[in-house]
JSON list of C-alpha atoms in Angstrom, two decimals:
[
{"chain": "P", "resi": 1, "resn": "MET", "atom": "CA", "xyz": [49.45, -9.81, 31.05]},
{"chain": "P", "resi": 2, "resn": "ALA", "atom": "CA", "xyz": [50.26, -13.05, 28.71]},
{"chain": "P", "resi": 3, "resn": "LEU", "atom": "CA", "xyz": [51.79, -16.40, 29.69]},
{"chain": "P", "resi": 4, "resn": "ASN", "atom": "CA", "xyz": [55.01, -15.91, 27.45]},
{"chain": "P", "resi": 5, "resn": "PRO", "atom": "CA", "xyz": [56.19, -17.48, 24.85]},
{"chain": "P", "resi": 6, "resn": "PRO", "atom": "CA", "xyz": [53.41, -20.35, 25.01]},
{"chain": "P", "resi": 7, "resn": "VAL", "atom": "CA", "xyz": [53.97, -23.52, 26.84]},
{"chain": "P", "resi": 8, "resn": "LEU", "atom": "CA", "xyz": [54.54, -27.08, 24.95]},
{"chain": "P", "resi": 9, "resn": "ILE", "atom": "CA", "xyz": [51.69, -29.83, 26.13]},
{"chain": "P", "resi": 10, "resn": "ASP", "atom": "CA", "xyz": [54.42, -32.48, 27.21]},
{"chain": "P", "resi": 11, "resn": "GLY", "atom": "CA", "xyz": [51.84, -34.90, 26.99]},
{"chain": "P", "resi": 12, "resn": "LEU", "atom": "CA", "xyz": [48.01, -36.26, 25.89]},
{"chain": "P", "resi": 13, "resn": "TYR", "atom": "CA", "xyz": [45.93, -38.47, 28.23]},
{"chain": "P", "resi": 14, "resn": "ALA", "atom": "CA", "xyz": [42.82, -39.65, 27.89]},
{"chain": "P", "resi": 15, "resn": "GLY", "atom": "CA", "xyz": [41.47, -43.28, 30.26]},
{"chain": "P", "resi": 16, "resn": "GLN", "atom": "CA", "xyz": [38.52, -45.71, 30.73]},
{"chain": "P", "resi": 17, "resn": "VAL", "atom": "CA", "xyz": [36.25, -46.45, 33.40]},
{"chain": "P", "resi": 18, "resn": "ALA", "atom": "CA", "xyz": [37.29, -48.94, 35.27]},
{"chain": "P", "resi": 19, "resn": "LEU", "atom": "CA", "xyz": [38.10, -50.93, 38.67]},
{"chain": "P", "resi": 20, "resn": "LEU", "atom": "CA", "xyz": [40.64, -48.94, 40.39]},
{"chain": "P", "resi": 21, "resn": "ALA", "atom": "CA", "xyz": [43.47, -51.27, 42.17]},
{"chain": "P", "resi": 22, "resn": "GLY", "atom": "CA", "xyz": [42.61, -53.44, 45.14]},
{"chain": "P", "resi": 23, "resn": "ASP", "atom": "CA", "xyz": [39.28, -51.52, 45.45]},
{"chain": "P", "resi": 24, "resn": "SER", "atom": "CA", "xyz": [35.36, -52.80, 44.37]},
{"chain": "P", "resi": 25, "resn": "ARG", "atom": "CA", "xyz": [35.06, -48.80, 43.51]},
{"chain": "P", "resi": 26, "resn": "SER", "atom": "CA", "xyz": [35.26, -47.50, 39.60]},
{"chain": "P", "resi": 27, "resn": "SER", "atom": "CA", "xyz": [36.89, -44.47, 38.33]},
{"chain": "P", "resi": 28, "resn": "ALA", "atom": "CA", "xyz": [38.78, -42.65, 35.02]},
{"chain": "P", "resi": 29, "resn": "ILE", "atom": "CA", "xyz": [41.81, -42.02, 36.78]},
{"chain": "P", "resi": 30, "resn": "VAL", "atom": "CA", "xyz": [44.24, -43.94, 35.31]},
{"chain": "P", "resi": 31, "resn": "LYS", "atom": "CA", "xyz": [44.96, -42.76, 31.87]},
{"chain": "P", "resi": 32, "resn": "SER", "atom": "CA", "xyz": [47.39, -43.59, 29.29]},
{"chain": "P", "resi": 33, "resn": "ALA", "atom": "CA", "xyz": [48.80, -41.46, 26.36]},
{"chain": "P", "resi": 34, "resn": "VAL", "atom": "CA", "xyz": [46.96, -40.59, 23.03]},
{"chain": "P", "resi": 35, "resn": "ALA", "atom": "CA", "xyz": [48.84, -40.45, 20.35]},
{"chain": "P", "resi": 36, "resn": "GLY", "atom": "CA", "xyz": [47.87, -38.52, 18.01]},
{"chain": "P", "resi": 37, "resn": "ARG", "atom": "CA", "xyz": [45.24, -35.42, 17.18]},
{"chain": "P", "resi": 38, "resn": "ARG", "atom": "CA", "xyz": [41.96, -36.13, 19.46]},
{"chain": "P", "resi": 39, "resn": "GLN", "atom": "CA", "xyz": [39.23, -34.22, 19.47]},
{"chain": "P", "resi": 40, "resn": "LEU", "atom": "CA", "xyz": [37.85, -31.29, 22.13]},
{"chain": "P", "resi": 41, "resn": "SER", "atom": "CA", "xyz": [34.89, -30.89, 22.29]},
{"chain": "P", "resi": 42, "resn": "ALA", "atom": "CA", "xyz": [32.54, -29.27, 25.05]},
{"chain": "P", "resi": 43, "resn": "ASP", "atom": "CA", "xyz": [31.84, -33.04, 26.64]},
{"chain": "P", "resi": 44, "resn": "GLY", "atom": "CA", "xyz": [35.78, -33.83, 26.99]},
{"chain": "P", "resi": 45, "resn": "LEU", "atom": "CA", "xyz": [37.87, -34.87, 25.29]},
{"chain": "P", "resi": 46, "resn": "ALA", "atom": "CA", "xyz": [37.19, -37.59, 22.38]},
{"chain": "P", "resi": 47, "resn": "GLY", "atom": "CA", "xyz": [37.81, -41.41, 23.87]},
{"chain": "P", "resi": 48, "resn": "ASP", "atom": "CA", "xyz": [38.41, -40.20, 27.41]},
{"chain": "P", "resi": 49, "resn": "THR", "atom": "CA", "xyz": [35.29, -41.10, 30.07]},
{"chain": "P", "resi": 50, "resn": "GLN", "atom": "CA", "xyz": [35.31, -40.30, 33.32]},
{"chain": "P", "resi": 51, "resn": "ALA", "atom": "CA", "xyz": [32.99, -42.24, 36.46]},
{"chain": "P", "resi": 52, "resn": "ASP", "atom": "CA", "xyz": [31.07, -39.44, 38.16]},
{"chain": "P", "resi": 53, "resn": "ARG", "atom": "CA", "xyz": [29.83, -36.87, 35.83]},
{"chain": "P", "resi": 54, "resn": "ARG", "atom": "CA", "xyz": [28.92, -35.14, 38.94]},
{"chain": "P", "resi": 55, "resn": "VAL", "atom": "CA", "xyz": [32.40, -34.03, 39.95]},
{"chain": "P", "resi": 56, "resn": "HIS", "atom": "CA", "xyz": [34.32, -34.82, 36.44]},
{"chain": "P", "resi": 57, "resn": "GLY", "atom": "CA", "xyz": [34.36, -33.71, 33.08]},
{"chain": "P", "resi": 58, "resn": "GLY", "atom": "CA", "xyz": [31.17, -32.23, 31.10]},
{"chain": "P", "resi": 59, "resn": "GLY", "atom": "CA", "xyz": [30.82, -28.46, 30.54]},
{"chain": "P", "resi": 60, "resn": "GLY", "atom": "CA", "xyz": [33.38, -26.87, 33.36]},
{"chain": "P", "resi": 61, "resn": "LYS", "atom": "CA", "xyz": [35.60, -30.06, 33.47]},
{"chain": "P", "resi": 62, "resn": "ALA", "atom": "CA", "xyz": [36.28, -30.71, 30.08]},
{"chain": "P", "resi": 63, "resn": "LEU", "atom": "CA", "xyz": [40.20, -31.18, 30.00]},
{"chain": "P", "resi": 64, "resn": "HIS", "atom": "CA", "xyz": [42.41, -31.38, 33.03]},
{"chain": "P", "resi": 65, "resn": "GLN", "atom": "CA", "xyz": [45.36, -29.64, 33.27]},
{"chain": "P", "resi": 66, "resn": "PHE", "atom": "CA", "xyz": [48.44, -30.35, 35.80]},
{"chain": "P", "resi": 67, "resn": "PRO", "atom": "CA", "xyz": [51.66, -29.10, 36.12]},
{"chain": "P", "resi": 68, "resn": "ALA", "atom": "CA", "xyz": [54.72, -32.08, 35.97]},
{"chain": "P", "resi": 69, "resn": "GLU", "atom": "CA", "xyz": [56.81, -29.82, 38.01]},
{"chain": "P", "resi": 70, "resn": "HIS", "atom": "CA", "xyz": [53.89, -31.27, 40.92]},
{"chain": "P", "resi": 71, "resn": "HIS", "atom": "CA", "xyz": [55.31, -35.14, 40.72]},
{"chain": "P", "resi": 72, "resn": "ALA", "atom": "CA", "xyz": [58.10, -34.58, 41.76]},
{"chain": "P", "resi": 73, "resn": "ARG", "atom": "CA", "xyz": [57.27, -32.11, 44.85]},
{"chain": "P", "resi": 74, "resn": "LEU", "atom": "CA", "xyz": [54.45, -34.76, 45.92]},
{"chain": "P", "resi": 75, "resn": "ALA", "atom": "CA", "xyz": [57.21, -37.78, 44.93]},
{"chain": "P", "resi": 76, "resn": "ALA", "atom": "CA", "xyz": [60.00, -35.69, 47.68]},
{"chain": "P", "resi": 77, "resn": "ALA", "atom": "CA", "xyz": [56.90, -34.98, 49.68]},
{"chain": "P", "resi": 78, "resn": "PHE", "atom": "CA", "xyz": [55.98, -39.77, 49.78]},
{"chain": "P", "resi": 79, "resn": "PRO", "atom": "CA", "xyz": [58.87, -40.77, 48.68]},
{"chain": "P", "resi": 80, "resn": "ALA", "atom": "CA", "xyz": [56.34, -44.10, 48.99]},
{"chain": "P", "resi": 81, "resn": "ALA", "atom": "CA", "xyz": [53.75, -42.87, 46.75]},
{"chain": "P", "resi": 82, "resn": "GLN", "atom": "CA", "xyz": [53.50, -44.60, 43.71]},
{"chain": "P", "resi": 83, "resn": "ASN", "atom": "CA", "xyz": [52.24, -43.20, 40.30]},
{"chain": "P", "resi": 84, "resn": "LEU", "atom": "CA", "xyz": [53.43, -39.75, 40.56]},
{"chain": "P", "resi": 85, "resn": "ALA", "atom": "CA", "xyz": [54.34, -39.10, 36.92]},
{"chain": "P", "resi": 86, "resn": "PRO", "atom": "CA", "xyz": [52.11, -37.41, 33.89]},
{"chain": "P", "resi": 87, "resn": "GLY", "atom": "CA", "xyz": [49.40, -38.48, 33.10]},
{"chain": "P", "resi": 88, "resn": "GLY", "atom": "CA", "xyz": [49.61, -40.73, 36.73]},
{"chain": "P", "resi": 89, "resn": "LEU", "atom": "CA", "xyz": [46.25, -38.84, 38.32]},
{"chain": "P", "resi": 90, "resn": "GLY", "atom": "CA", "xyz": [44.28, -38.45, 36.01]},
{"chain": "P", "resi": 91, "resn": "GLU", "atom": "CA", "xyz": [45.49, -35.43, 34.41]},
{"chain": "P", "resi": 92, "resn": "ASN", "atom": "CA", "xyz": [44.74, -34.70, 30.68]},
{"chain": "P", "resi": 93, "resn": "LEU", "atom": "CA", "xyz": [47.14, -32.60, 30.48]},
{"chain": "P", "resi": 94, "resn": "SER", "atom": "CA", "xyz": [50.86, -32.31, 31.03]},
{"chain": "P", "resi": 95, "resn": "THR", "atom": "CA", "xyz": [53.11, -29.56, 30.85]},
{"chain": "P", "resi": 96, "resn": "ARG", "atom": "CA", "xyz": [56.05, -28.10, 32.54]},
{"chain": "P", "resi": 97, "resn": "GLY", "atom": "CA", "xyz": [56.30, -23.51, 32.73]},
{"chain": "P", "resi": 98, "resn": "MET", "atom": "CA", "xyz": [52.77, -23.25, 33.60]},
{"chain": "P", "resi": 99, "resn": "THR", "atom": "CA", "xyz": [51.57, -23.81, 37.60]},
{"chain": "P", "resi": 100, "resn": "GLU", "atom": "CA", "xyz": [48.15, -21.90, 39.78]},
{"chain": "P", "resi": 101, "resn": "GLU", "atom": "CA", "xyz": [50.55, -18.45, 40.20]},
{"chain": "P", "resi": 102, "resn": "GLN", "atom": "CA", "xyz": [50.68, -18.09, 37.20]},
{"chain": "P", "resi": 103, "resn": "VAL", "atom": "CA", "xyz": [47.41, -19.46, 35.63]},
{"chain": "P", "resi": 104, "resn": "CYS", "atom": "CA", "xyz": [44.06, -17.63, 36.50]},
{"chain": "P", "resi": 105, "resn": "ILE", "atom": "CA", "xyz": [40.36, -17.87, 36.24]},
{"chain": "P", "resi": 106, "resn": "GLY", "atom": "CA", "xyz": [38.73, -16.58, 33.06]},
{"chain": "P", "resi": 107, "resn": "ASP", "atom": "CA", "xyz": [42.41, -17.42, 30.36]},
{"chain": "P", "resi": 108, "resn": "VAL", "atom": "CA", "xyz": [41.36, -18.21, 27.18]},
{"chain": "P", "resi": 109, "resn": "PHE", "atom": "CA", "xyz": [44.11, -20.37, 25.36]},
{"chain": "P", "resi": 110, "resn": "ARG", "atom": "CA", "xyz": [43.93, -21.47, 22.19]},
{"chain": "P", "resi": 111, "resn": "LEU", "atom": "CA", "xyz": [45.05, -25.49, 22.01]},
{"chain": "P", "resi": 112, "resn": "GLY", "atom": "CA", "xyz": [45.53, -26.84, 18.57]},
{"chain": "P", "resi": 113, "resn": "GLY", "atom": "CA", "xyz": [42.56, -26.27, 16.80]},
{"chain": "P", "resi": 114, "resn": "ALA", "atom": "CA", "xyz": [40.32, -26.07, 19.82]},
{"chain": "P", "resi": 115, "resn": "ARG", "atom": "CA", "xyz": [40.18, -22.64, 22.28]},
{"chain": "P", "resi": 116, "resn": "ILE", "atom": "CA", "xyz": [39.26, -23.04, 26.14]},
{"chain": "P", "resi": 117, "resn": "GLN", "atom": "CA", "xyz": [39.01, -21.55, 29.43]},
{"chain": "P", "resi": 118, "resn": "VAL", "atom": "CA", "xyz": [39.94, -22.27, 32.72]},
{"chain": "P", "resi": 119, "resn": "SER", "atom": "CA", "xyz": [36.76, -22.32, 35.02]},
{"chain": "P", "resi": 120, "resn": "GLN", "atom": "CA", "xyz": [37.84, -23.79, 38.16]},
{"chain": "P", "resi": 121, "resn": "PRO", "atom": "CA", "xyz": [40.73, -25.47, 40.57]},
{"chain": "P", "resi": 122, "resn": "ARG", "atom": "CA", "xyz": [40.53, -29.22, 40.46]},
{"chain": "P", "resi": 123, "resn": "THR", "atom": "CA", "xyz": [39.42, -30.16, 44.02]},
{"chain": "P", "resi": 124, "resn": "PRO", "atom": "CA", "xyz": [41.12, -33.47, 44.59]},
{"chain": "P", "resi": 125, "resn": "CYS", "atom": "CA", "xyz": [39.09, -36.50, 46.34]},
{"chain": "P", "resi": 126, "resn": "TRP", "atom": "CA", "xyz": [39.90, -39.76, 47.79]},
{"chain": "P", "resi": 127, "resn": "LYS", "atom": "CA", "xyz": [40.95, -41.86, 44.72]},
{"chain": "P", "resi": 128, "resn": "ILE", "atom": "CA", "xyz": [44.31, -39.69, 44.59]},
{"chain": "P", "resi": 129, "resn": "ASP", "atom": "CA", "xyz": [45.31, -41.83, 48.24]},
{"chain": "P", "resi": 130, "resn": "ARG", "atom": "CA", "xyz": [44.33, -45.00, 45.92]},
{"chain": "P", "resi": 131, "resn": "ARG", "atom": "CA", "xyz": [46.14, -43.99, 42.97]},
{"chain": "P", "resi": 132, "resn": "THR", "atom": "CA", "xyz": [49.30, -43.22, 44.77]},
{"chain": "P", "resi": 133, "resn": "ALA", "atom": "CA", "xyz": [48.53, -45.94, 47.03]},
{"chain": "P", "resi": 134, "resn": "CYS", "atom": "CA", "xyz": [49.69, -43.44, 49.98]},
{"chain": "P", "resi": 135, "resn": "GLU", "atom": "CA", "xyz": [47.50, -41.18, 52.78]},
{"chain": "P", "resi": 136, "resn": "GLY", "atom": "CA", "xyz": [47.57, -38.51, 52.33]},
{"chain": "P", "resi": 137, "resn": "VAL", "atom": "CA", "xyz": [48.34, -37.29, 48.82]},
{"chain": "P", "resi": 138, "resn": "ALA", "atom": "CA", "xyz": [45.72, -35.48, 48.18]},
{"chain": "P", "resi": 139, "resn": "ALA", "atom": "CA", "xyz": [45.81, -33.53, 51.93]},
{"chain": "P", "resi": 140, "resn": "TYR", "atom": "CA", "xyz": [49.07, -33.09, 50.85]},
{"chain": "P", "resi": 141, "resn": "ILE", "atom": "CA", "xyz": [47.72, -31.28, 47.22]},
{"chain": "P", "resi": 142, "resn": "ALA", "atom": "CA", "xyz": [44.64, -29.60, 48.72]},
{"chain": "P", "resi": 143, "resn": "GLU", "atom": "CA", "xyz": [46.39, -27.70, 51.62]},
{"chain": "P", "resi": 144, "resn": "HIS", "atom": "CA", "xyz": [49.44, -26.18, 48.81]},
{"chain": "P", "resi": 145, "resn": "GLY", "atom": "CA", "xyz": [46.89, -25.61, 45.92]},
{"chain": "P", "resi": 146, "resn": "LEU", "atom": "CA", "xyz": [48.60, -28.44, 43.46]},
{"chain": "P", "resi": 147, "resn": "ALA", "atom": "CA", "xyz": [45.52, -29.48, 42.18]},
{"chain": "P", "resi": 148, "resn": "GLY", "atom": "CA", "xyz": [45.84, -28.46, 38.27]},
{"chain": "P", "resi": 149, "resn": "TRP", "atom": "CA", "xyz": [42.59, -26.76, 37.12]},
{"chain": "P", "resi": 150, "resn": "TYR", "atom": "CA", "xyz": [40.05, -27.37, 35.11]},
{"chain": "P", "resi": 151, "resn": "TYR", "atom": "CA", "xyz": [38.69, -25.86, 30.97]},
{"chain": "P", "resi": 152, "resn": "ARG", "atom": "CA", "xyz": [35.21, -25.53, 29.74]},
{"chain": "P", "resi": 153, "resn": "VAL", "atom": "CA", "xyz": [35.94, -25.68, 25.70]},
{"chain": "P", "resi": 154, "resn": "LEU", "atom": "CA", "xyz": [34.88, -22.27, 23.95]},
{"chain": "P", "resi": 155, "resn": "ALA", "atom": "CA", "xyz": [35.89, -23.85, 20.19]},
{"chain": "P", "resi": 156, "resn": "ALA", "atom": "CA", "xyz": [36.16, -27.50, 20.03]},
{"chain": "P", "resi": 157, "resn": "GLY", "atom": "CA", "xyz": [38.75, -28.41, 17.70]},
{"chain": "P", "resi": 158, "resn": "GLY", "atom": "CA", "xyz": [41.81, -31.13, 17.38]},
{"chain": "P", "resi": 159, "resn": "VAL", "atom": "CA", "xyz": [44.80, -31.12, 19.83]},
{"chain": "P", "resi": 160, "resn": "ALA", "atom": "CA", "xyz": [47.70, -33.37, 20.32]},
{"chain": "P", "resi": 161, "resn": "ALA", "atom": "CA", "xyz": [50.61, -33.28, 22.48]},
{"chain": "P", "resi": 162, "resn": "GLY", "atom": "CA", "xyz": [53.09, -30.89, 21.28]},
{"chain": "P", "resi": 163, "resn": "ASP", "atom": "CA", "xyz": [51.02, -28.73, 20.35]},
{"chain": "P", "resi": 164, "resn": "ARG", "atom": "CA", "xyz": [51.17, -25.23, 22.01]},
{"chain": "P", "resi": 165, "resn": "LEU", "atom": "CA", "xyz": [49.27, -23.03, 24.47]},
{"chain": "P", "resi": 166, "resn": "GLU", "atom": "CA", "xyz": [48.39, -19.87, 23.10]},
{"chain": "P", "resi": 167, "resn": "HIS", "atom": "CA", "xyz": [47.82, -16.91, 25.55]},
{"chain": "P", "resi": 168, "resn": "ILE", "atom": "CA", "xyz": [44.95, -14.98, 24.58]},
{"chain": "P", "resi": 169, "resn": "GLU", "atom": "CA", "xyz": [43.16, -13.42, 26.65]},
{"chain": "P", "resi": 170, "resn": "ARG", "atom": "CA", "xyz": [42.68, -12.37, 30.37]},
{"chain": "P", "resi": 171, "resn": "PRO", "atom": "CA", "xyz": [40.56, -10.58, 32.24]},
{"chain": "P", "resi": 172, "resn": "ALA", "atom": "CA", "xyz": [40.31, -7.86, 33.51]},
{"chain": "P", "resi": 173, "resn": "ASP", "atom": "CA", "xyz": [41.59, -7.42, 37.05]},
{"chain": "P", "resi": 174, "resn": "ALA", "atom": "CA", "xyz": [42.08, -11.59, 37.52]},
{"chain": "P", "resi": 175, "resn": "VAL", "atom": "CA", "xyz": [42.77, -13.53, 39.71]},
{"chain": "P", "resi": 176, "resn": "THR", "atom": "CA", "xyz": [45.82, -16.67, 39.97]},
{"chain": "P", "resi": 177, "resn": "LEU", "atom": "CA", "xyz": [44.40, -20.20, 41.06]},
{"chain": "P", "resi": 178, "resn": "ALA", "atom": "CA", "xyz": [47.40, -20.02, 43.90]},
{"chain": "P", "resi": 179, "resn": "GLU", "atom": "CA", "xyz": [44.98, -17.06, 45.36]},
{"chain": "P", "resi": 180, "resn": "PHE", "atom": "CA", "xyz": [41.75, -18.57, 44.85]},
{"chain": "P", "resi": 181, "resn": "TRP", "atom": "CA", "xyz": [43.55, -21.61, 47.01]},
{"chain": "P", "resi": 182, "resn": "ARG", "atom": "CA", "xyz": [44.75, -19.13, 49.66]},
{"chain": "P", "resi": 183, "resn": "VAL", "atom": "CA", "xyz": [41.62, -16.90, 50.28]},
{"chain": "P", "resi": 184, "resn": "ALA", "atom": "CA", "xyz": [39.31, -20.40, 50.06]},
{"chain": "P", "resi": 185, "resn": "GLY", "atom": "CA", "xyz": [41.75, -22.25, 52.31]},
{"chain": "P", "resi": 186, "resn": "ALA", "atom": "CA", "xyz": [41.70, -20.05, 54.65]},
{"chain": "P", "resi": 187, "resn": "PRO", "atom": "CA", "xyz": [40.06, -20.65, 58.12]},
{"chain": "P", "resi": 188, "resn": "ARG", "atom": "CA", "xyz": [37.96, -16.90, 58.53]},
{"chain": "P", "resi": 189, "resn": "PRO", "atom": "CA", "xyz": [39.04, -15.15, 55.42]},
{"chain": "P", "resi": 190, "resn": "SER", "atom": "CA", "xyz": [37.65, -11.44, 54.70]},
{"chain": "P", "resi": 191, "resn": "ILE", "atom": "CA", "xyz": [34.80, -11.29, 53.05]},
{"chain": "P", "resi": 192, "resn": "ALA", "atom": "CA", "xyz": [35.83, -8.83, 49.96]},
{"chain": "P", "resi": 193, "resn": "ALA", "atom": "CA", "xyz": [38.53, -11.81, 49.13]},
{"chain": "P", "resi": 194, "resn": "LEU", "atom": "CA", "xyz": [36.20, -14.35, 48.90]},
{"chain": "P", "resi": 195, "resn": "LEU", "atom": "CA", "xyz": [33.50, -12.25, 46.78]},
{"chain": "P", "resi": 196, "resn": "ARG", "atom": "CA", "xyz": [36.87, -11.32, 44.91]},
{"chain": "P", "resi": 197, "resn": "LEU", "atom": "CA", "xyz": [37.09, -15.19, 43.88]},
{"chain": "P", "resi": 198, "resn": "ALA", "atom": "CA", "xyz": [33.23, -15.89, 43.70]},
{"chain": "P", "resi": 199, "resn": "TYR", "atom": "CA", "xyz": [32.73, -13.03, 41.42]},
{"chain": "P", "resi": 200, "resn": "ALA", "atom": "CA", "xyz": [35.94, -13.44, 39.57]},
{"chain": "P", "resi": 201, "resn": "SER", "atom": "CA", "xyz": [35.04, -13.14, 35.36]},
{"chain": "P", "resi": 202, "resn": "GLY", "atom": "CA", "xyz": [34.87, -16.96, 34.23]},
{"chain": "P", "resi": 203, "resn": "LEU", "atom": "CA", "xyz": [34.88, -19.06, 37.48]},
{"chain": "P", "resi": 204, "resn": "ASP", "atom": "CA", "xyz": [31.71, -22.51, 37.47]},
{"chain": "P", "resi": 205, "resn": "PRO", "atom": "CA", "xyz": [29.12, -21.20, 38.93]},
{"chain": "P", "resi": 206, "resn": "GLN", "atom": "CA", "xyz": [28.87, -24.19, 41.15]},
{"chain": "P", "resi": 207, "resn": "TRP", "atom": "CA", "xyz": [32.18, -21.97, 43.00]},
{"chain": "P", "resi": 208, "resn": "THR", "atom": "CA", "xyz": [30.07, -18.68, 42.48]},
{"chain": "P", "resi": 209, "resn": "GLY", "atom": "CA", "xyz": [27.31, -20.36, 44.67]},
{"chain": "P", "resi": 210, "resn": "ARG", "atom": "CA", "xyz": [29.88, -22.01, 47.20]},
{"chain": "P", "resi": 211, "resn": "LEU", "atom": "CA", "xyz": [31.82, -18.54, 47.56]},
{"chain": "P", "resi": 212, "resn": "THR", "atom": "CA", "xyz": [28.64, -16.24, 47.69]},
{"chain": "P", "resi": 213, "resn": "GLN", "atom": "CA", "xyz": [27.64, -18.51, 50.71]},
{"chain": "P", "resi": 214, "resn": "ARG", "atom": "CA", "xyz": [30.29, -19.16, 52.48]},
{"chain": "P", "resi": 215, "resn": "ALA", "atom": "CA", "xyz": [30.78, -15.19, 52.59]},
{"chain": "P", "resi": 216, "resn": "GLU", "atom": "CA", "xyz": [27.12, -14.86, 53.82]},
{"chain": "P", "resi": 217, "resn": "TRP", "atom": "CA", "xyz": [28.27, -17.14, 56.37]},
{"chain": "P", "resi": 218, "resn": "LEU", "atom": "CA", "xyz": [30.66, -15.16, 57.20]},
{"chain": "P", "resi": 219, "resn": "ARG", "atom": "CA", "xyz": [28.62, -11.98, 57.81]},
{"chain": "P", "resi": 220, "resn": "ASN", "atom": "CA", "xyz": [26.59, -13.60, 59.76]},
{"chain": "P", "resi": 221, "resn": "ASN", "atom": "CA", "xyz": [29.23, -15.23, 62.17]},
{"chain": "P", "resi": 222, "resn": "GLY", "atom": "CA", "xyz": [30.94, -12.45, 63.23]},
{"chain": "P", "resi": 223, "resn": "ASN", "atom": "CA", "xyz": [33.13, -11.77, 60.09]},
{"chain": "P", "resi": 224, "resn": "ALA", "atom": "CA", "xyz": [32.30, -8.51, 58.78]},
{"chain": "P", "resi": 225, "resn": "THR", "atom": "CA", "xyz": [35.48, -7.17, 56.42]}
]
């Protein structure tokens, strides 16, 4: 079932690696709105960089989308938090009307001249707390599955704010990102549920490995379902 109508890209964002405010560590979590059209390739958005390529950017993490609705929810939960606005948490795409409840692993979209596929959820890290100047934001995002998601690029092309994400393909028996987080975040999920995630069509292979290892551990430690 497709997501209809297509969702408008409210903002397109890119950033450069720099020292975090008040910290000796570097990050590209600070991103600015991009004017005009930018090329999107398998390695990511032109002009966008990442400080740690092991965990951000390229391949299965070429483009990050974060629902604008989540900023309002985080602001309500953490009134003192800073930078809770589109582009504020390192996202490349900001949208409304499209959340983890509707989006599935393996979904394919047309965006401008590019074709992209949902590859995995984002895993929030310590940089979010530093960026928001508020302890606990990253943990809250992880607990509630509000991290947004990454795309791999299937076909390169130009993209811009104002383009629409047109949903063109969904795998059979697809797994929503909300279901992904509910199962992956459970203390002792069923093996069957874990393996359903692990072998979801389009999931990044690193996640497949992690999930199958966890299923094997559960099988060997008394969880046979």
